[in-house]
Tab-separated table of C-alpha atoms in Angstrom:
chain	number	residue	atom	x	y	z
A	1	MET	CA	109.500	118.820	194.725
A	2	GLU	CA	112.772	120.468	195.655
A	3	GLY	CA	112.788	119.173	199.241
A	4	ASP	CA	115.107	116.438	200.494
A	5	ASN	CA	112.252	114.255	201.709
A	6	THR	CA	110.128	114.502	198.581
A	7	SER	CA	108.337	111.347	197.505
A	8	SER	CA	108.234	112.432	193.864
A	9	THR	CA	110.625	110.738	191.451
A	10	ASP	CA	110.316	113.445	188.789
A	11	PHE	CA	113.247	115.641	187.809
A	12	THR	CA	113.151	119.282	186.731
A	13	LEU	CA	115.158	120.202	183.637
A	14	MET	CA	116.310	123.815	183.924
A	15	GLY	CA	116.769	123.867	180.155
A	16	LEU	CA	118.059	126.530	177.793
A	17	PHE	CA	115.074	128.862	178.123
A	18	ASN	CA	116.163	130.521	181.360
A	19	THR	CA	115.350	134.146	180.507
A	20	GLU	CA	112.039	135.465	179.223
A	21	GLU	CA	113.764	137.948	176.891
A	22	THR	CA	115.631	135.351	174.821
A	23	SER	CA	113.551	132.200	175.325
A	24	GLY	CA	111.299	132.871	172.321
A	25	LEU	CA	114.259	133.437	170.010
A	26	VAL	CA	116.053	130.326	171.283
A	27	PHE	CA	112.862	128.266	170.857
A	28	ALA	CA	112.415	129.465	167.253
A	29	THR	CA	116.080	128.865	166.406
A	30	ILE	CA	116.134	125.336	167.814
A	31	SER	CA	112.831	124.533	166.075
A	32	VAL	CA	114.318	125.558	162.719
A	33	ILE	CA	117.503	123.577	163.415
A	34	PHE	CA	115.489	120.498	164.394
A	35	LEU	CA	113.300	120.587	161.280
A	36	THR	CA	116.317	121.264	159.055
A	37	ALA	CA	118.166	118.296	160.580
A	38	LEU	CA	115.218	115.941	160.008
A	39	VAL	CA	114.633	117.110	156.425
A	40	ALA	CA	118.320	117.218	155.426
A	41	ASN	CA	119.112	113.782	156.875
A	42	GLY	CA	115.896	112.360	155.417
A	43	ILE	CA	116.823	113.664	151.967
A	44	MET	CA	120.327	112.234	152.340
A	45	ILE	CA	118.955	108.773	153.186
A	46	PHE	CA	116.440	108.966	150.318
A	47	LEU	CA	119.088	109.970	147.740
A	48	ILE	CA	121.556	107.286	148.837
A	49	HIS	CA	118.973	104.512	148.635
A	50	THR	CA	117.329	105.621	145.355
A	51	ASP	CA	120.267	106.918	143.281
A	52	ALA	CA	122.357	104.139	141.709
A	53	HIS	CA	125.394	106.453	141.577
A	54	LEU	CA	125.429	106.538	145.383
A	55	HIS	CA	125.273	102.768	145.927
A	56	THR	CA	128.821	102.575	147.279
A	57	PRO	CA	130.164	101.566	150.717
A	58	MET	CA	130.951	105.168	151.679
A	59	TYR	CA	127.399	106.359	151.058
A	60	PHE	CA	125.942	103.236	152.636
A	61	LEU	CA	127.783	104.153	155.853
A	62	LEU	CA	126.772	107.788	155.409
A	63	SER	CA	123.090	106.832	155.211
A	64	HIS	CA	123.406	105.113	158.594
A	65	LEU	CA	125.158	108.180	159.995
A	66	SER	CA	122.187	110.258	158.861
A	67	PHE	CA	119.796	107.782	160.497
A	68	ILE	CA	121.714	107.996	163.789
A	69	ASP	CA	121.646	111.795	163.589
A	70	MET	CA	117.862	111.788	163.105
A	71	MET	CA	117.403	109.484	166.094
A	72	TYR	CA	119.970	111.372	168.124
A	73	ILE	CA	118.422	114.828	167.845
A	74	SER	CA	114.920	113.354	168.277
A	75	THR	CA	115.754	111.999	171.751
A	76	ILE	CA	116.415	115.500	173.091
A	77	VAL	CA	114.858	118.356	171.120
A	78	PRO	CA	111.129	117.371	170.890
A	79	LYS	CA	110.881	117.081	174.689
A	80	MET	CA	112.571	120.461	175.075
A	81	LEU	CA	110.251	122.192	172.584
A	82	VAL	CA	107.054	120.624	173.938
A	83	ASP	CA	108.001	121.583	177.504
A	84	TYR	CA	108.486	125.189	176.410
A	85	LEU	CA	105.080	125.296	174.689
A	86	LEU	CA	103.314	123.715	177.678
A	87	GLY	CA	105.217	125.796	180.218
A	88	GLN	CA	106.585	122.778	182.075
A	89	LYS	CA	110.079	121.508	182.871
A	90	THR	CA	109.525	118.139	184.524
A	91	ILE	CA	110.664	114.755	183.286
A	92	SER	CA	109.801	111.460	184.961
A	93	PHE	CA	112.430	109.115	186.336
A	94	VAL	CA	111.582	106.577	183.606
A	95	GLY	CA	111.693	109.273	180.935
A	96	CYS	CA	115.060	110.526	182.187
A	97	THR	CA	116.437	106.978	182.242
A	98	ALA	CA	115.217	106.290	178.690
A	99	GLN	CA	116.643	109.578	177.415
A	100	HIS	CA	119.974	108.899	179.114
A	101	PHE	CA	120.172	105.389	177.626
A	102	LEU	CA	119.240	106.480	174.088
A	103	TYR	CA	121.640	109.409	174.235
A	104	LEU	CA	124.587	107.228	175.317
A	105	THR	CA	123.757	104.507	172.789
A	106	LEU	CA	123.392	106.868	169.839
A	107	VAL	CA	126.380	109.086	170.655
A	108	GLY	CA	128.507	105.964	171.153
A	109	ALA	CA	127.349	104.493	167.839
A	110	GLU	CA	128.217	107.760	166.080
A	111	PHE	CA	131.665	107.877	167.685
A	112	PHE	CA	132.499	104.401	166.395
A	113	LEU	CA	130.882	104.879	162.984
A	114	LEU	CA	132.774	108.118	162.291
A	115	GLY	CA	136.007	106.383	163.235
A	116	LEU	CA	135.337	103.398	160.984
A	117	MET	CA	134.301	105.655	158.105
A	118	ALA	CA	137.907	106.913	158.140
A	119	TYR	CA	139.002	103.326	157.458
A	120	ASP	CA	136.740	103.333	154.399
A	121	ARG	CA	138.512	106.446	153.077
A	122	TYR	CA	141.900	104.876	153.814
A	123	VAL	CA	141.073	101.759	151.789
A	124	ALA	CA	139.577	103.815	148.925
A	125	ILE	CA	142.694	105.981	148.544
A	126	CYS	CA	145.537	103.728	149.684
A	127	ASN	CA	144.254	100.367	148.384
A	128	PRO	CA	141.827	101.232	145.560
A	129	LEU	CA	142.298	97.917	143.720
A	130	ARG	CA	141.305	95.925	146.817
A	131	TYR	CA	138.490	98.297	147.783
A	132	PRO	CA	135.633	96.027	146.554
A	133	VAL	CA	137.017	93.179	148.707
A	134	LEU	CA	138.051	95.145	151.804
A	135	MET	CA	134.814	97.151	151.821
A	136	SER	CA	132.327	94.515	150.683
A	137	ARG	CA	128.682	94.663	151.730
A	138	ARG	CA	129.461	92.114	154.468
A	139	ILE	CA	132.246	94.333	155.881
A	140	CYS	CA	129.921	97.347	155.769
A	141	TRP	CA	127.304	95.501	157.808
A	142	ILE	CA	129.996	94.433	160.287
A	143	ILE	CA	131.000	98.097	160.666
A	144	ILE	CA	127.366	99.111	161.241
A	145	ALA	CA	126.752	96.269	163.707
A	146	GLY	CA	130.009	97.013	165.535
A	147	SER	CA	129.099	100.686	165.887
A	148	TRP	CA	125.669	99.879	167.319
A	149	PHE	CA	127.139	97.218	169.610
A	150	GLY	CA	129.713	99.659	170.995
A	151	GLY	CA	127.090	102.335	171.581
A	152	SER	CA	124.597	99.905	173.127
A	153	LEU	CA	127.260	98.472	175.424
A	154	ASP	CA	127.975	101.971	176.735
A	155	GLY	CA	124.263	102.619	177.280
A	156	PHE	CA	123.595	99.302	179.020
A	157	LEU	CA	126.658	99.634	181.264
A	158	LEU	CA	126.405	103.259	182.385
A	159	THR	CA	122.665	103.983	182.475
A	160	PRO	CA	121.661	101.503	185.229
A	161	ILE	CA	124.524	102.653	187.464
A	162	THR	CA	123.880	106.368	186.896
A	163	MET	CA	120.186	106.080	187.655
A	164	SER	CA	120.624	103.765	190.662
A	165	PHE	CA	122.163	106.444	192.902
A	166	PRO	CA	119.888	107.948	195.578
A	167	PHE	CA	118.857	111.463	194.575
A	168	CYS	CA	118.144	113.112	197.931
A	169	LYS	CA	119.246	116.605	196.954
A	170	SER	CA	117.364	119.079	194.799
A	171	ARG	CA	115.932	117.365	191.727
A	172	GLU	CA	116.698	120.309	189.454
A	173	ILE	CA	118.991	119.183	186.636
A	174	ASN	CA	120.934	122.220	185.450
A	175	HIS	CA	120.806	121.092	181.833
A	176	PHE	CA	118.346	120.723	178.938
A	177	PHE	CA	118.445	116.908	178.950
A	178	CYS	CA	119.458	114.036	181.247
A	179	GLU	CA	123.194	114.052	180.609
A	180	ALA	CA	125.155	111.914	183.097
A	181	PRO	CA	127.424	114.595	184.655
A	182	ALA	CA	124.457	116.896	185.332
A	183	VAL	CA	122.369	114.049	186.811
A	184	LEU	CA	125.197	112.829	189.045
A	185	LYS	CA	125.459	116.245	190.680
A	186	LEU	CA	122.093	115.530	192.339
A	187	ALA	CA	123.213	112.264	193.949
A	188	CYS	CA	123.716	112.265	197.703
A	189	ALA	CA	126.051	109.218	197.617
A	190	ASP	CA	129.774	109.324	196.864
A	191	THR	CA	130.069	109.150	193.062
A	192	ALA	CA	133.826	109.781	192.785
A	193	LEU	CA	134.738	106.177	191.904
A	194	TYR	CA	131.916	105.837	189.383
A	195	GLU	CA	132.760	109.195	187.800
A	196	MET	CA	136.337	107.980	187.365
A	197	VAL	CA	135.096	104.744	185.733
A	198	MET	CA	132.741	106.759	183.499
A	199	TYR	CA	135.595	109.116	182.599
A	200	VAL	CA	137.837	106.183	181.585
A	201	CYS	CA	134.964	104.646	179.594
A	202	CYS	CA	134.278	107.907	177.745
A	203	VAL	CA	137.984	108.453	177.079
A	204	LEU	CA	138.239	104.978	175.547
A	205	MET	CA	135.099	105.551	173.469
A	206	LEU	CA	136.648	108.752	172.148
A	207	LEU	CA	140.260	107.667	171.802
A	208	ILE	CA	139.695	104.286	170.123
A	209	PRO	CA	137.742	105.658	167.129
A	210	PHE	CA	139.816	108.859	167.124
A	211	SER	CA	143.025	106.807	166.909
A	212	VAL	CA	141.528	104.997	163.893
A	213	VAL	CA	140.816	108.394	162.317
A	214	ILE	CA	144.344	109.698	163.000
A	215	SER	CA	146.119	106.569	161.746
A	216	SER	CA	143.900	106.335	158.651
A	217	TYR	CA	144.414	109.951	157.668
A	218	ALA	CA	148.157	109.807	158.382
A	219	ARG	CA	148.409	107.023	155.804
A	220	ILE	CA	146.086	108.895	153.449
A	221	LEU	CA	148.238	112.047	153.636
A	222	ALA	CA	151.364	110.000	152.949
A	223	THR	CA	149.718	108.398	149.914
A	224	VAL	CA	148.360	111.721	148.609
A	225	TYR	CA	151.789	113.344	149.045
A	226	HIS	CA	153.351	110.773	146.700
A	227	MET	CA	150.626	111.125	144.055
A	228	SER	CA	151.960	112.492	140.776
A	229	SER	CA	148.551	113.588	139.492
A	230	VAL	CA	147.332	116.995	140.699
A	231	GLU	CA	143.782	115.991	139.806
A	232	GLY	CA	144.164	112.830	141.893
A	233	ARG	CA	145.290	114.897	144.887
A	234	LYS	CA	142.323	117.237	144.562
A	235	LYS	CA	139.885	114.345	144.344
A	236	ALA	CA	141.426	112.654	147.391
A	237	PHE	CA	141.254	115.833	149.465
A	238	ALA	CA	137.684	116.520	148.328
A	239	THR	CA	136.674	112.993	149.316
A	240	CYS	CA	138.183	113.271	152.802
A	241	SER	CA	137.549	116.918	153.684
A	242	SER	CA	133.846	116.458	154.417
A	243	HIS	CA	134.499	113.558	156.781
A	244	MET	CA	137.335	115.400	158.550
A	245	THR	CA	135.114	118.464	159.038
A	246	VAL	CA	132.362	116.353	160.633
A	247	VAL	CA	134.879	114.463	162.813
A	248	THR	CA	136.460	117.715	164.028
A	249	LEU	CA	133.103	119.268	164.959
A	250	PHE	CA	131.702	116.199	166.710
A	251	TYR	CA	134.809	114.917	168.476
A	252	GLY	CA	136.011	118.402	169.425
A	253	ALA	CA	132.872	119.275	171.387
A	254	ALA	CA	132.647	115.795	172.938
A	255	ILE	CA	136.310	115.827	174.015
A	256	TYR	CA	135.779	119.173	175.737
A	257	THR	CA	132.686	117.886	177.554
A	258	TYR	CA	134.010	114.507	178.703
A	259	MET	CA	137.819	114.744	178.803
A	260	VAL	CA	138.425	118.236	180.210
A	261	PRO	CA	138.079	118.177	184.046
A	262	HIS	CA	134.778	119.648	185.261
A	263	SER	CA	136.593	122.239	187.364
A	264	TYR	CA	137.651	123.931	184.116
A	265	HIS	CA	134.143	124.541	182.743
A	266	SER	CA	130.867	125.870	184.142
A	267	PRO	CA	127.317	124.451	183.699
A	268	SER	CA	126.550	127.194	181.159
A	269	GLN	CA	129.603	126.193	179.111
A	270	ASP	CA	128.519	122.551	179.328
A	271	LYS	CA	125.145	123.511	177.873
A	272	ILE	CA	126.736	125.413	174.991
A	273	PHE	CA	129.020	122.538	174.009
A	274	SER	CA	126.202	120.021	174.456
A	275	VAL	CA	124.066	122.110	172.091
A	276	PHE	CA	126.907	121.996	169.620
A	277	TYR	CA	127.234	118.222	169.341
A	278	THR	CA	123.667	117.154	170.209
A	279	ILE	CA	121.671	119.733	168.212
A	280	LEU	CA	123.925	121.529	165.712
A	281	THR	CA	126.014	118.574	164.501
A	282	PRO	CA	123.023	116.442	163.343
A	283	MET	CA	121.956	119.408	161.198
A	284	LEU	CA	125.446	120.245	159.904
A	285	ASN	CA	126.473	116.692	158.936
A	286	PRO	CA	124.202	116.289	155.882
A	287	LEU	CA	124.759	119.919	154.837
A	288	ILE	CA	128.544	119.501	154.933
A	289	TYR	CA	128.436	116.247	152.971
A	290	SER	CA	126.042	117.638	150.368
A	291	MET	CA	127.750	120.992	149.845
A	292	ARG	CA	131.262	119.572	149.620
A	293	ASN	CA	130.438	116.434	147.658
A	294	LYS	CA	129.737	116.435	143.924
A	295	ASP	CA	128.161	112.958	143.999
A	296	VAL	CA	125.516	113.979	146.559
A	297	SER	CA	124.772	117.317	144.888
A	298	GLY	CA	124.580	115.497	141.548
A	299	GLY	CA	122.159	112.972	143.044
A	300	LEU	CA	120.004	115.820	144.344
A	301	ARG	CA	119.929	117.440	140.883
A	302	ARG	CA	118.945	114.125	139.287
A	303	ALA	CA	116.161	113.623	141.825
A	304	LEU	CA	114.835	117.150	141.248
A	305	GLY	CA	115.035	116.552	137.495
A	306	LYS	CA	112.919	113.400	137.829
A	307	ILE	CA	110.342	115.305	139.873
A	308	ARG	CA	110.133	118.083	137.267
A	309	SER	CA	109.834	115.612	134.388
A	310	SER	CA	107.075	113.681	136.181
A	311	GLN	CA	105.221	116.969	136.787
A	312	ARG	CA	105.446	117.816	133.050
A	313	VAL	CA	104.091	114.377	132.136
A	314	SER	CA	101.188	114.749	134.572
A	315	LYS	CA	100.383	118.191	133.145
A	316	ASP	CA	100.382	116.804	129.585
A	317	PHE	CA	97.707	114.321	130.639
């Protein structure tokens, strides 16, 4: 399958499990992270949709962020874990194309959604009296639809071009999933122009939402600075700190991967940073929002209280 004249269209994912000594530990760690991400994001979605205290625009957007995270991690990790258990590393051309498309669509949607969530915080703190109008249910759905449209546009534009190149070199992808830069290294055609177009596209997808984040939080900081109430300042910072933490983690790793020239980082470094924003971030997002947010932790306590009370009632009968 490694030969230049192979008729097979399958690729080989080199993956994260390269050494026998650490592969078992890495497999167990990623399995725990994957399950934690699914459970934590599932709980977040459940609480937001069942607790009346969380029926606000911010938590509505957060529930969609959790949904994207669940989809996002599920496009990469299950394949990786199953391949380890079965002792195989291959992925079909169709499977690689589908994974590439879903990855680009979901990561793009999350980029835009995180940026637009900063606008929500700006309106809540800087224009609280107009918040119900500026962040109505209609506006929230426009934000969600815009995020998915931006992500889908990226997937539909870049995936067909990436996968249309002739792959006449070794079909071993030095990565744990079909990420574009790793796939393009196998192409035997000149990809310089396309890589430049892809670089510009990724920069725009990062800079447009990131500029929204920067401008929103610059205005928020100016508003908070002029607040006379210490309690008001604390509440404003508490409201924004969770979102800023998530933005820093997600955008930081993505900026390193897509905006720093490839000559400055090795394939092993690419894998580490890809793990960070494709596997770790979907797990950390709900944990950060729940630990640093009194509304979410309060909703969790209320839900647990309902479960305990229902158990007592059932025991009485």
